[in-house]
Each structure stands twice: as structure tokens, then as C-alpha cells.
Coordinates of C-alpha atoms in Angstrom, one line a residue:
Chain Y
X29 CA 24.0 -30.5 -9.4
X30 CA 26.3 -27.4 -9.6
X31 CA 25.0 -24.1 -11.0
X32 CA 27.1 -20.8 -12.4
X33 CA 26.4 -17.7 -10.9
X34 CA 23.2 -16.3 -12.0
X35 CA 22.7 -18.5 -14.6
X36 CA 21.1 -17.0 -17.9
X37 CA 18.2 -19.2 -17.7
X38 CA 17.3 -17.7 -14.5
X39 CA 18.0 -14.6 -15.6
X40 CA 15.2 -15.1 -18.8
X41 CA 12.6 -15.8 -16.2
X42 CA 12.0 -12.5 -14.8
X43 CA 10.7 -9.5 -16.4
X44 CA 11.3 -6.0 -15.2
X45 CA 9.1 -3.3 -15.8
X46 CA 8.7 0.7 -14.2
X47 CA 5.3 0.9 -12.7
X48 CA 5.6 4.4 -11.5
X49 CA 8.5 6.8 -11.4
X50 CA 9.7 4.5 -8.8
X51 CA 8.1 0.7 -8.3
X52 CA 9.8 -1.5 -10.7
X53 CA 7.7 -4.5 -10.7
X54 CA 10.3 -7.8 -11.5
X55 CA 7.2 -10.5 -12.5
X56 CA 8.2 -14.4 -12.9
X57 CA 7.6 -15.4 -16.5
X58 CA 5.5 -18.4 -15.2
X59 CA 4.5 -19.1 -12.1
X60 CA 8.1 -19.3 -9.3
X61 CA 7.5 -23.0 -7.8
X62 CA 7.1 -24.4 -12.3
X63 CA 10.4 -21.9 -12.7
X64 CA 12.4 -23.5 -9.8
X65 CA 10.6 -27.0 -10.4
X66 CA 12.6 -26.8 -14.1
X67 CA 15.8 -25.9 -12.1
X68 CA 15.6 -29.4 -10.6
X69 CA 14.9 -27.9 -6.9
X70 CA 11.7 -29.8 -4.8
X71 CA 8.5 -28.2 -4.4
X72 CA 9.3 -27.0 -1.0
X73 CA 11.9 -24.8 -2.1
X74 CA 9.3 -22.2 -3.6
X75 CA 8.2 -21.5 0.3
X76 CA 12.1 -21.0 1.2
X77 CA 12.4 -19.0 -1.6
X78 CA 9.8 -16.8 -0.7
X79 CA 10.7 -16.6 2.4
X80 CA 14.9 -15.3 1.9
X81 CA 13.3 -12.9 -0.6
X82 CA 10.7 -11.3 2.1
X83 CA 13.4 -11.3 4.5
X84 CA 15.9 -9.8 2.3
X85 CA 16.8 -6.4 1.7
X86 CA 17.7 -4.7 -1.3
X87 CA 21.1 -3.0 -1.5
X88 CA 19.9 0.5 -2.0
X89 CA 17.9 0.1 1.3
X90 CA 14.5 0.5 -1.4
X91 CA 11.2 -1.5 -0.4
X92 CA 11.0 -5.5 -1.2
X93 CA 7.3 -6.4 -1.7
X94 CA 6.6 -10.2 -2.4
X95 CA 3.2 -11.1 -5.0
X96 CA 2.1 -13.9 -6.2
X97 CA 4.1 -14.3 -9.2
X98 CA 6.2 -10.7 -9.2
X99 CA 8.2 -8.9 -6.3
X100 CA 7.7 -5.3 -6.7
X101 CA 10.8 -3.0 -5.4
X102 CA 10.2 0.8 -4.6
X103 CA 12.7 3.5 -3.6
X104 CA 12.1 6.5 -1.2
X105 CA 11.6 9.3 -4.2
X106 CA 12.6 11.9 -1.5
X107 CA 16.0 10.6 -1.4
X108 CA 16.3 8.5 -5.0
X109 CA 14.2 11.2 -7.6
X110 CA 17.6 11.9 -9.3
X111 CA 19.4 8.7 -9.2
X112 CA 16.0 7.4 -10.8
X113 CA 15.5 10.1 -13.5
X114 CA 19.4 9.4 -14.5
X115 CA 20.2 5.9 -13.8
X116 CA 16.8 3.7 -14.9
X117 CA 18.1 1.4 -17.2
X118 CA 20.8 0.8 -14.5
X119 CA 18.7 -0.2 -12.1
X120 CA 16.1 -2.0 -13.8
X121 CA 18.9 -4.2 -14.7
X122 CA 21.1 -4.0 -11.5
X123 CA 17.6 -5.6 -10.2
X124 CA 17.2 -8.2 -12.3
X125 CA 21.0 -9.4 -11.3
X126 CA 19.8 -9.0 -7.3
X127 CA 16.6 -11.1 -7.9
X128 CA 18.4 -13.4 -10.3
X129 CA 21.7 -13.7 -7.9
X130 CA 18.9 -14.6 -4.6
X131 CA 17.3 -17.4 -6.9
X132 CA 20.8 -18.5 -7.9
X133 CA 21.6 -18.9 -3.9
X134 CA 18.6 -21.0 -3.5
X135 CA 19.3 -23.1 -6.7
X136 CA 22.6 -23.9 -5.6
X137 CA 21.4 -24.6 -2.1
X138 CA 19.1 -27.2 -3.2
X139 CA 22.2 -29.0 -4.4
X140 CA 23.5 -29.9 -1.0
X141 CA 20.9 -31.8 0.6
X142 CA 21.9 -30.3 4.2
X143 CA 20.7 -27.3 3.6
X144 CA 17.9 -28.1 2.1
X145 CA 15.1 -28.8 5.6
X146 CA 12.7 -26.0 5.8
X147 CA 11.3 -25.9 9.6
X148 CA 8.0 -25.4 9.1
X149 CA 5.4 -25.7 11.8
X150 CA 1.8 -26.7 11.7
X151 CA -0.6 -24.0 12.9
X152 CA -4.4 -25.1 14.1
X153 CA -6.7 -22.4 13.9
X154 CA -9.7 -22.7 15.9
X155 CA -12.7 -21.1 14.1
X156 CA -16.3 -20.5 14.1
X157 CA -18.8 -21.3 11.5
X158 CA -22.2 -20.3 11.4
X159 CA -25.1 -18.6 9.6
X160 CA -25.1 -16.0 6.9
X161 CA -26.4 -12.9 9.2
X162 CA -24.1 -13.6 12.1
X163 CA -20.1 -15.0 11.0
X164 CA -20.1 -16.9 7.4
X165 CA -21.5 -14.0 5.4
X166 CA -20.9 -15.4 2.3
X167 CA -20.8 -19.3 2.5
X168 CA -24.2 -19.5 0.8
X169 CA -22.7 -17.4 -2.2
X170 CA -19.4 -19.5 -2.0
X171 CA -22.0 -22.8 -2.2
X172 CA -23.7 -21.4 -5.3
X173 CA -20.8 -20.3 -7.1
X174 CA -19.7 -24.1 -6.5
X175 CA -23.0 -25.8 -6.9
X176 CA -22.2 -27.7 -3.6
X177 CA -24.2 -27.3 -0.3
X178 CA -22.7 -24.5 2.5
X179 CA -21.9 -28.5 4.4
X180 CA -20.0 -29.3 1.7
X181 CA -17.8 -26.0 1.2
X182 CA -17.0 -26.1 5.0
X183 CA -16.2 -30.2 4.6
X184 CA -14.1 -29.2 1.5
X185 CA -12.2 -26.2 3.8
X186 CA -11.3 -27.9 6.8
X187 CA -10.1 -30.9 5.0
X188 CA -7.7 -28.7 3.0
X189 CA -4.1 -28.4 4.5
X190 CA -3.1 -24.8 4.0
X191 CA 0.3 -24.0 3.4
X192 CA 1.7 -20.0 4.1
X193 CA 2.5 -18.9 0.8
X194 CA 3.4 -15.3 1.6
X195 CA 3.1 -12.4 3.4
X196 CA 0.6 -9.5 2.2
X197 CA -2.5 -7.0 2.4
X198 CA -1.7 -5.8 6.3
X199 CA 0.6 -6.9 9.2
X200 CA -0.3 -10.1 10.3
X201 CA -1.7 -11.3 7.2
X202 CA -0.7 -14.6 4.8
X203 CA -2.0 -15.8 1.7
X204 CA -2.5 -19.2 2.5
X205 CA -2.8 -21.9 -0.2
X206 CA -4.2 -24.9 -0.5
X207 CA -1.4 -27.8 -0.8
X208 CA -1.6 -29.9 -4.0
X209 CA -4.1 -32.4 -4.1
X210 CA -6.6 -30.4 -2.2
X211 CA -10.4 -30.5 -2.8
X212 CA -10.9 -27.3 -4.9
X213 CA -13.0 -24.1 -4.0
X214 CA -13.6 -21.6 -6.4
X215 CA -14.2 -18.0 -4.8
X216 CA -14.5 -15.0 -7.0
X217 CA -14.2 -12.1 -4.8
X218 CA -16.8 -9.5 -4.7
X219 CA -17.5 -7.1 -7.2
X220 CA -17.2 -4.1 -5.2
X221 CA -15.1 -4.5 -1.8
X222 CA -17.0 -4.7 1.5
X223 CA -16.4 -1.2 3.8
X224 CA -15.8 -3.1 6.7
X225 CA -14.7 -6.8 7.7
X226 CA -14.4 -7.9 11.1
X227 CA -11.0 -8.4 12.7
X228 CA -10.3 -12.5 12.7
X229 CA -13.1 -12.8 9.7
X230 CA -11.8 -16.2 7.6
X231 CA -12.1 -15.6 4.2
X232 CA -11.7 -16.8 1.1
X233 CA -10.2 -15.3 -2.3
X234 CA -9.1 -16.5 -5.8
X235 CA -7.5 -19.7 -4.4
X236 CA -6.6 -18.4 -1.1
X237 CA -7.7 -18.5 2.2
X238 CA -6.9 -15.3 4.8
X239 CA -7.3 -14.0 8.1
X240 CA -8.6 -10.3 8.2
X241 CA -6.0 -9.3 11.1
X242 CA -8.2 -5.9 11.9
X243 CA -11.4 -4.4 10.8
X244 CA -10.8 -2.6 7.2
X245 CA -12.2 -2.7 3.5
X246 CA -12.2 -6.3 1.8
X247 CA -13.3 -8.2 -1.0
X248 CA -12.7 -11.7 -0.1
X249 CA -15.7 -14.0 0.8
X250 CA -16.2 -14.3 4.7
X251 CA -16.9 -17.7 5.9
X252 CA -15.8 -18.1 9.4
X253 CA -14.4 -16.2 12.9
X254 CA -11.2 -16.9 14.5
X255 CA -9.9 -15.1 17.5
X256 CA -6.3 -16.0 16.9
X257 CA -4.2 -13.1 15.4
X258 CA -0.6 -13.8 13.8
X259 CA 1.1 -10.6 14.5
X260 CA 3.2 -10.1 17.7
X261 CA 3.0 -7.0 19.0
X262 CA 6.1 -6.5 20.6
X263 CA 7.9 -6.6 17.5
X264 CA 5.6 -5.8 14.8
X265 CA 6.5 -9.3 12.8
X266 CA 4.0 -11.6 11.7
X267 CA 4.5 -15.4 13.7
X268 CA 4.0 -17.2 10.6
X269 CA 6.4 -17.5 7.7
X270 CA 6.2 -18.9 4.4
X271 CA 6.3 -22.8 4.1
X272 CA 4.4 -23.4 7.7
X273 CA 1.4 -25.5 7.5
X274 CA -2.0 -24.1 8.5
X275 CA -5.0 -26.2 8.9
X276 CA -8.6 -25.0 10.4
X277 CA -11.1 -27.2 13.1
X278 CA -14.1 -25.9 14.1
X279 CA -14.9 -24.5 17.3
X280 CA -17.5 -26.8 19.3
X281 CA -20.2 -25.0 20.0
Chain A
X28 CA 3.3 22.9 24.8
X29 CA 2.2 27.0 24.3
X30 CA -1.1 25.7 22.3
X31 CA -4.7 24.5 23.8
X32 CA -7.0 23.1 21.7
X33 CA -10.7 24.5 22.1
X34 CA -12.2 22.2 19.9
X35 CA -10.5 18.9 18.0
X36 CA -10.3 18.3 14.3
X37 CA -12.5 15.6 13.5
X38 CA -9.2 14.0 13.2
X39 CA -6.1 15.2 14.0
X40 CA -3.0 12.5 13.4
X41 CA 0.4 13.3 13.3
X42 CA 1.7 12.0 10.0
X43 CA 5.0 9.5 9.0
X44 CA 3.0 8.8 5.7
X45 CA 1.0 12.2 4.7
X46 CA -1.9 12.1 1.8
X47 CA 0.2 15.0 0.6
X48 CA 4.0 13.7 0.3
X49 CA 4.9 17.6 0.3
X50 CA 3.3 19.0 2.6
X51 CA 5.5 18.0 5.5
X52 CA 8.9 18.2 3.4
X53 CA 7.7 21.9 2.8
X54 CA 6.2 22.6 6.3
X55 CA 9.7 21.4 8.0
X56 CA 11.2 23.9 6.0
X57 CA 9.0 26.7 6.7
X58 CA 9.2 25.9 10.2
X59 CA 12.3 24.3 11.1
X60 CA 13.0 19.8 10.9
X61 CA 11.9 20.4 14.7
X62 CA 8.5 21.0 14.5
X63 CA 5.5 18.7 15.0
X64 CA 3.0 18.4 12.0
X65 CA -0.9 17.1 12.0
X66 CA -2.6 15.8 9.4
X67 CA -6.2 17.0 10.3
X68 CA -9.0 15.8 8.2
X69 CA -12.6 17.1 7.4
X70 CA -12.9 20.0 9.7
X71 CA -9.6 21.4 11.9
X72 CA -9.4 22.4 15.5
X73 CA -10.0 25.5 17.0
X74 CA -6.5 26.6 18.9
X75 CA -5.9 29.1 21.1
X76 CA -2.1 30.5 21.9
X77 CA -1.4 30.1 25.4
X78 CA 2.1 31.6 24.5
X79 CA 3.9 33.1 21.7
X80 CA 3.2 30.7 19.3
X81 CA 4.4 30.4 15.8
X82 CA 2.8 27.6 13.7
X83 CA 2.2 27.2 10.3
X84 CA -0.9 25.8 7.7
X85 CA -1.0 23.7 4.6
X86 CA -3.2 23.9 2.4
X87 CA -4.7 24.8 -1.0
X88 CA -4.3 28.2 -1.7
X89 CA -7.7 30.9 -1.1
X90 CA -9.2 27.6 0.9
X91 CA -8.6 29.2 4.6
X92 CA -8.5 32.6 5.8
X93 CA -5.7 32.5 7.1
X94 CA -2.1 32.5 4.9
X95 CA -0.7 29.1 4.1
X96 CA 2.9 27.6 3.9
X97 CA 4.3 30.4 6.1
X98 CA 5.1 31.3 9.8
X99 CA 1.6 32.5 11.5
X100 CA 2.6 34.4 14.5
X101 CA 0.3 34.1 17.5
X102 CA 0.5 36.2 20.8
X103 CA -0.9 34.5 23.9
X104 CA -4.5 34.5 24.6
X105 CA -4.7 34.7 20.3
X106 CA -7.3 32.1 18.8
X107 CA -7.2 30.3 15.1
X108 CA -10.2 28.7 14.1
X109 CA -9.7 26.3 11.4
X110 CA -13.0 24.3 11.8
X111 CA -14.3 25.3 8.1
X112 CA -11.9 24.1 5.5
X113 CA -13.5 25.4 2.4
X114 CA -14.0 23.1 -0.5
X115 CA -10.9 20.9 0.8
X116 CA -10.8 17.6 3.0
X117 CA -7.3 18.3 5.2
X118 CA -5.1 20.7 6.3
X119 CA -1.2 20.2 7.6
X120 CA -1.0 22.1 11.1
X121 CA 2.3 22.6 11.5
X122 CA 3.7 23.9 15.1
X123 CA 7.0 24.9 15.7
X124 CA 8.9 24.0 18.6
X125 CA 8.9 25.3 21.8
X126 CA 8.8 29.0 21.8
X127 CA 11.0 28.5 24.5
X128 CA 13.7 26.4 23.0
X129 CA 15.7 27.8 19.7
X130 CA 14.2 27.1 16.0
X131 CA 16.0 24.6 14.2
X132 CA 16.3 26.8 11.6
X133 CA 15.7 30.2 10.2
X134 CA 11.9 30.4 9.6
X135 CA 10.8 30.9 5.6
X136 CA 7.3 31.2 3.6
X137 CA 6.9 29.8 0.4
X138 CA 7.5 32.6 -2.7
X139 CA 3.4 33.7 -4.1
X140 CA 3.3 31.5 -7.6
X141 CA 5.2 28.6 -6.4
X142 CA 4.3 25.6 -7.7
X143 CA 4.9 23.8 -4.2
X144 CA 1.9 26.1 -2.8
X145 CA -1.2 23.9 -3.8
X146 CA -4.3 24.5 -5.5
X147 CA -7.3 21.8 -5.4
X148 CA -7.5 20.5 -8.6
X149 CA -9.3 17.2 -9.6
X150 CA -6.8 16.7 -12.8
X151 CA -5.1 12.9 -11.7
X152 CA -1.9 12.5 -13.9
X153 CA -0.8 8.6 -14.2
X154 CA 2.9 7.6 -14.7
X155 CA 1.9 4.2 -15.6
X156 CA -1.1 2.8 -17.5
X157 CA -1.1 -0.9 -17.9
X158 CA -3.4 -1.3 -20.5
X159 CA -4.5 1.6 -22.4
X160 CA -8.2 -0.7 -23.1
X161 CA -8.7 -0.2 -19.7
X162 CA -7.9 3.5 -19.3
X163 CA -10.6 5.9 -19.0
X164 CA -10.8 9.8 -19.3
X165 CA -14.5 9.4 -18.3
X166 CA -14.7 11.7 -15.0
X167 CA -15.1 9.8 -11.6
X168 CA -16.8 10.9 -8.1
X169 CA -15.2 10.3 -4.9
X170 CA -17.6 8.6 -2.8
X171 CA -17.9 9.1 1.0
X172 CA -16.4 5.3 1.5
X173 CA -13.1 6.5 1.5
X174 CA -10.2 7.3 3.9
X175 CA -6.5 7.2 4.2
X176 CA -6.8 3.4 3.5
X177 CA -8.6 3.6 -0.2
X178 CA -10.6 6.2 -2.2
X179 CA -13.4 5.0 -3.8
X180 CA -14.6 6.5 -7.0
X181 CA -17.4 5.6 -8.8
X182 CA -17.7 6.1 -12.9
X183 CA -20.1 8.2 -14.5
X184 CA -20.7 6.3 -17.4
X185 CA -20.1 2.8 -17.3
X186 CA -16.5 1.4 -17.8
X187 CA -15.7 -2.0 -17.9
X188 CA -14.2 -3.9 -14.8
X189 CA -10.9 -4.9 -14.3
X190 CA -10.2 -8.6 -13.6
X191 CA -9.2 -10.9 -10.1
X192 CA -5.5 -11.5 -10.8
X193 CA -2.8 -13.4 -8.3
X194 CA -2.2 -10.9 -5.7
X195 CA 0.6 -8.4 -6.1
X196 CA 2.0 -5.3 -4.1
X197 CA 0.1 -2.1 -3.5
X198 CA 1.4 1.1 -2.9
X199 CA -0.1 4.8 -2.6
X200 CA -1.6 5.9 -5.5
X201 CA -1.9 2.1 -7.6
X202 CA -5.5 2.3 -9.0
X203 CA -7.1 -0.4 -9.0
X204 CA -10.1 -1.7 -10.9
X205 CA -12.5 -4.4 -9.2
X206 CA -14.6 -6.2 -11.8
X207 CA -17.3 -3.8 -10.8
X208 CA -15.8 -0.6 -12.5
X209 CA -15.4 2.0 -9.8
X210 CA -12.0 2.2 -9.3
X211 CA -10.1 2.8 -6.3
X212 CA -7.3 4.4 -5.4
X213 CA -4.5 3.1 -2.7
X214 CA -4.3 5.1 0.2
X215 CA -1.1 5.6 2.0
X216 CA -2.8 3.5 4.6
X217 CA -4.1 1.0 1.7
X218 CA -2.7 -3.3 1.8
X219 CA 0.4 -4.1 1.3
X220 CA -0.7 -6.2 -1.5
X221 CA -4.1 -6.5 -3.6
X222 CA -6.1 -8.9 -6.1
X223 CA -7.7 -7.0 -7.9
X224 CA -6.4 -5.3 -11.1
X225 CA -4.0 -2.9 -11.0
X226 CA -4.2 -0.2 -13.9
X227 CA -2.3 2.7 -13.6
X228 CA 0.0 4.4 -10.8
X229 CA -0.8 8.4 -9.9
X230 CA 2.1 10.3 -10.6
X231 CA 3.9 11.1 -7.4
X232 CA 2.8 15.1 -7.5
X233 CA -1.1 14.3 -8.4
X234 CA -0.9 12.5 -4.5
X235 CA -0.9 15.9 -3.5
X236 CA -4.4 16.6 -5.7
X237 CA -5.8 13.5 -4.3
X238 CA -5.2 15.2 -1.0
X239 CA -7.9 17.5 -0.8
X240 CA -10.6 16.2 -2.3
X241 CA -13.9 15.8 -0.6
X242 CA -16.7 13.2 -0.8
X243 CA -18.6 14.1 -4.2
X244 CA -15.8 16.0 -6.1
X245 CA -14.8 15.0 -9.7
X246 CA -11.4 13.6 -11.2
X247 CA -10.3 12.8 -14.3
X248 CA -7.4 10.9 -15.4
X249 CA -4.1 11.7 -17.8
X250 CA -1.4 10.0 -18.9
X251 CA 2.0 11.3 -18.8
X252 CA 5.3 9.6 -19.4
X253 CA 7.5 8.1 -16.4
X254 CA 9.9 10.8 -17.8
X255 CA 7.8 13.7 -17.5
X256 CA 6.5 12.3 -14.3
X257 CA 10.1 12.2 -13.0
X258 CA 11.0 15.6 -14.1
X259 CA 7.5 17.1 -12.0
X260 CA 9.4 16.0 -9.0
X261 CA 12.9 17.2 -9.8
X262 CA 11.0 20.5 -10.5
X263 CA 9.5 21.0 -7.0
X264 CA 12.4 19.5 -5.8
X265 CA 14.4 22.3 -7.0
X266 CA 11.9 24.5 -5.9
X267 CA 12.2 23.3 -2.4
X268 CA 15.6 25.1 -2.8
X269 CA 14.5 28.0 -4.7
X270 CA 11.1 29.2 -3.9
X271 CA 11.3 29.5 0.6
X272 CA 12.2 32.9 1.0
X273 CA 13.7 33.4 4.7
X274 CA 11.6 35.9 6.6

């Protein structure tokens, strides 16, 4: 399978829009691993994808952020205010091109099968589960919200293979989802965001799972405590990267 | 160092990433790219000059007793007490280099009527408004629950919650809306990334509002163009030329 440069139907999928006089938020039309799937390239691809575009850097030196289903790009307004009140329409679309040219890049390396082995490793994370007052503060709302029994949400979790989606929230932090197949958890996060959760707290969100990697505000539903961290602090770069495999097994008491 | 402190702020940090955006771009100028600047928030320190000392302060206009965004000029043994910080949350402390070495630069205040010496004002302008169903010129209350990381607002009259969506990027002045109503404001210590909805973006010069306010004061959100967003900064931008007068 060969592709053109930048192909127009990669082009179509993203969506550029100003979110302030300088975030330009590029969303995917649908969601990026359904995009790529249509380009022909394997599942897997979505996690390499994420992870050249986290890694990459954007010509004018402005700030890559990865979502979900959007990467948001934001220039320093103390050096760019004028280039961005003359040039906007440039930009937006010079953006487009640099999104559109990285996806290209991965497209065509899906075509040569060589290039094509993510090395991903698998991550055990050691937690503790308990009661509501003490560590899983909100495993009795999680069971409720499920109609399942708090034994059955934690079965459900620590069967569920994780995989790191991407990188977000604070340093040290992933958005990990469950791979497909997975026995599903719903977990609405809370109305108003907790002040404070503890440093290691496991939580769940939407269909994520996180690690708080400090104390801070939150609004995901705490269900376990992990001492493990995934920062390293004599660089500042998280240890995990999109595509590795995470799974959690409960401490012994 | 020609400056002890008596008594701290209660908290003094020195700032890459100021609630302000402007104060340190002006307070550089004023002072010199040299000199060391504090971000100190709810009450400042008490100094005293141990040296001749030349610092400088910024914040809202009439909100200290002391002049702002200009050189203060302190003889050894001379004390500034900046504990009371009327009706405003921080100050910028800026200090000049070492009396002993050479300014950077020639020092400069900040012409009366410019518009890059503040005034407090809880008038939010928005550059970007996702959904105008979900915009609200209701006022809001900053509640104590806030810091550099988020500011918390609770509505006065109800307004309807925003929704969970897949998580996207965060930066200083995103508000968002959790499903409860009270919004909250990204802090320039706030996530990277967020879930719940985004629904507007402060325009870059109403940071500098959200700078000051304390615990219990009222905003109320306005819309503005991108446009007329980008031409505020281009306007204090020019002013930054302009408007410091060398003294």
C-alpha cells in the first residue's frame, strides 16, 4: 500500500478551530484509531501515532498538547501576538498540513511491515484496595452506578488489561484505557471536583483509569493506592509511553 | 542580597508562569531583565533595606500605599510593609539587582493612565465561547477553594452543567463547566488536560483581572471577538513601548 503525501482524505479528517487568540484546537472528525483503521493501518498504530505526535514539535517552536480525539497547539503570545493577529488563516491551515503531513508519515509507515513493531512494555502496578473511609473512596458509588457489588468492580478492574493511551492532566500522568474486549465500567466523574486527592490515588474516569501522580484537585472516582509513581525525576519525563500495557494486582495484605 | 525579610508573605514564589502575564514583562522593564520578581499571594512580607535598595511593586492601582510599577528607592535600615494588600489577592515584588553590580538597564515607571497599570476589576472578557447555550452573564463568586491551580466559582442563580467529554488540553484561563454548574477557571498551575467541558477561553488581558481577586469577589463574563481580543494585546504591547517613561 503506497500513499501520496498528505493525502486529502487525511486532510478531511481534522478540523481546525481558534480557541483563544492563540490555542488552535485541530479535533479528529471521528475518533483517530476508526480514522487510521479506514487508512488500512492495524489498531496498534493509533498508540504509535500518539506517541510521534506527543514527541513531536511543531515548527514554530508553539506547544503540542495531545486529547482524546483533538491535539490542541498554542503559541507563546509574548513572542507570536502579531504573527497571530496578521497571519490566522495561514496558520490554521499551515497546521492542518503539519498534523496531516505526521499522519501521512505514519500511514506510509504502516506499509512497510519493518517499521511497523511498537516496543511496548507491560507495567504491573501493585495497589491497595480497601474500605470507603480509608483508600477506595468511591468504589461503593462506582458499584451503584453499575448495579454490581464493590467485589465485582474490583474483579472487573484487575481483569482489565490497560493500555497507555496518552499523556495528560500533570507530569507523570496517563490516560489509560481499557484494551478492546474488556469487561466494562461505567464511571461518571463527580459533579463538583474533589479539593484534594492523595498522591498514588487509582482512579477511575469516563472510560479511563489514572494515577493521581501528587496531591491536587480531581474529579475522577478513587478506588485504590499505589505507591508507584511514573515520572523520573532526573529528567522530568514520564517512564511510560503511549502503547505500553498496564495491568493492576492487588497488594496482599 | 541588600533585603531581609521581617516577616514572609504567606506565600512568596518566584514566578516563570505569573497569574498576571504582564506583570513581570512590565516589572523587568521598570527595573531592568536582571531583576528577581515574587509572586506573593494573600498578605506580602514585611522588608527591611539592609542597603540601598531599589525594588519595585505590582499591583492594582490605590490598593497599596506605596506607588506601583515604578522604582521605590530604599536607604538602609528603611522598612516596607506590605502585609495588608487591600481588596487584592497578590502583589509582584520586584527587586533589582545588586545595588552593587550595574542595572541592566535604565530604570522607568509606568506613565499615570496607562492601561498596563492595573485596576481590579471583576469584568472577565472571553475570546472564545463554545456554545453560546451554555454562556452565562449571571455573576459568579470566587470561592476560597481556589489557587494557582484552578479558581472555583460558584453561580448565583442556577446555570446548567456542562457535560463529561473525552479529555482534551487545558491551558490558563479555559473555563470549564462540571455537570454541577460552578465553573472553574484553569490556573496557570491547572492540568495539562481536562474532562470536563470546556466553554469559553479568558481573553489573554482579563488573566491579569483574574489576578487579584480574592475569595468572595464577583465576576461576570463578556464575549468579545478573537479579533478584538488580539488587538487588546497589541495595544499593551505597544504600550510596553510607549507608556515607561525613563526616570
Amino acid at each position: 500500500m503506497k500513499f501520496e503525501p498528505v493525502k486529502n482524505n487525511i486532510l478531511n479528517k481534522i478540523s481546525a478551530c481558534w480557541i483563544s487568540e492563540r490555542e488552535l484546537a485541530l479535533t479528529f472528525n471521528q475518533a483517530l484509531d476508526q480514522d487510521l483503521a479506514t487508512e488500512g493501518m492495524p489498531r496498534i498504530l493509533n498508540a504509535r501515532v500518539r506517541r510521534n505526535i506527543s514527541q513531536s514539535r511543531h515548527p514554530d517552536d508553539a506547544k503540542v498538547v495531545l486529547g482524546a480525539n483533538c491535539v490542541h497547539i498554542t503559541w507563546d503570545i509574548e513572542s507570536s501576538a502579531r504573527k497571530l493577529a496578521r497571519e490566522s488563516q495561514t496558520i490554521l491551515d499551515q497546521a492542518i498540513q503539519w498534523l496531516g503531513a505526521l499522519l501521512q508519515e505514519e500511514a506510509n509507515k504502516s506499509s512497510d511491515s519493518s517499521a511497523n513493531d511498537l516496543i511496548a512494555k507491560k507495567i504491573l502496578i501493585t495497589t491497595k484496595y480497601g474500605d470507603a473511609a480509608e483508600i477506595s473512596h468511591d468504589l461503593e458509588k462506582i458499584a451503584r452506578e453499575n448495579q454490581l457489588t464493590t467485589a465485582e468492580i474490583l474483579q472487573r478492574h484487575l481483569a482489565t488489561t490497560y493500555v497507555v493511551a496518552f499523556p495528560g492532566f500533570q507530569p507523570g500522568f496517563a490516560y489509560l484505557e481499557p484494551l478492546e474486549g474488556s469487561p466494562k465500567i461505567k464511571a461518571p466523574r463527580h459533579e463538583t471536583p474533589r479539593a484534594k486527592v492523595p498522591a498514588g490515588a487509582v482512579a477511575l474516569g469516563g472510560p479511563y483509569c489514572g494515577i493521581y501522580p501528587a496531591d491536587g484537585p480531581g474529579g475522577w472516582n478513587i478506588i485504590g493506592l499505589t505507591a508507584m509513581r511514573f515520572l523520573d525525576p532526573t529528567n522530568g519525563r514520564d517512564t511510560w509511553q503511549p502503547g505500553d500495557l498496564v495491568q493492576f494486582v492487588e497488594e496482599i495484605k | 542580597m541588600t533585603i531581609e525579610i521581617i516577616k514572609p508573605a504567606a506565600s512568596m514564589l518566584p514566578q516563570r508562569h505569573p497569574m498576571d502575564p504582564w506583570a513581570g514583562r512590565i516589572l523587568h522593564l521598570v527595573l531592568g531583565y536582571n531583576a528577581d520578581i515574587l509572586e506573593c499571594t494573600l498578605t506580602g512580607p514585611i522588608l527591611r533595606a539592609t542597603a540601598r535598595t531599589i525594588l519595585a511593586i505590582g499591583a492594582p492601582e490605590g490598593a497599596l500605599p506605596y506607588p506601583v510599577w515604578e522604582p521605590i528607592h530604599l536607604s538602609a535600615g528603611e522598612e516596607l510593609d506590605l502585609r495588608k494588600l487591600g481588596g487584592c489577592s497578590r502583589i509582584y515584588l520586584a527587586l533589582a539587582s545588586d545595588s552593587t553590580s550595574r542595572p541592566s538597564a535604565p530604570m522607568c515607571r509606568v506613565a499615570a493612565g496607562s492601561p498596563l497599570r492595573a485596576s481590579k476589576s471583576g469584568s472577565i472578557e472571553l475570546s472564545w465561547v463554545a456554545d453560546d447555550a451554555l454562556f452565562s452573564d449571571a455573576a459568579f463568586q470566587l470561592l476560597a477553594a481556589s489557587d494557582r491551580r484552578g479558581l472555583r466559582y460558584a453561580a448565583a442563580t442556577q446555570v446548567k452543567g456542562g457535560r463529561e467529554i473525552p479529555p482534551e488540553p487545558m491551558t490558563y484561563g479555559a473555563v470549564q463547566l462540571p455537570p454541577s454548574g460552578n465553573p472553574i477557571i484553569v490556573g496557570p498551575d491547572g492540568p495539562l488536560t481536562g474532562g470536563y467541558q470546556r466553554i469559553a477561553t479568558v481573553a489573554n488581558t482579563s488573566l491579569r483581572n483574574l489576578a487579584w481577586q480574592l475569595p468572595g469577589d464577583q465576576i461576570a463574563f463578556s464575549k468579545i471577538s478573537r479579533e478584538a481580543a488580539l488587538k487588546q494585546v497589541l495595544n499593551l504591547e505597544d504600550a510596553l513601548v510607549r507608556d515607561l517613561l525613563p526616570c
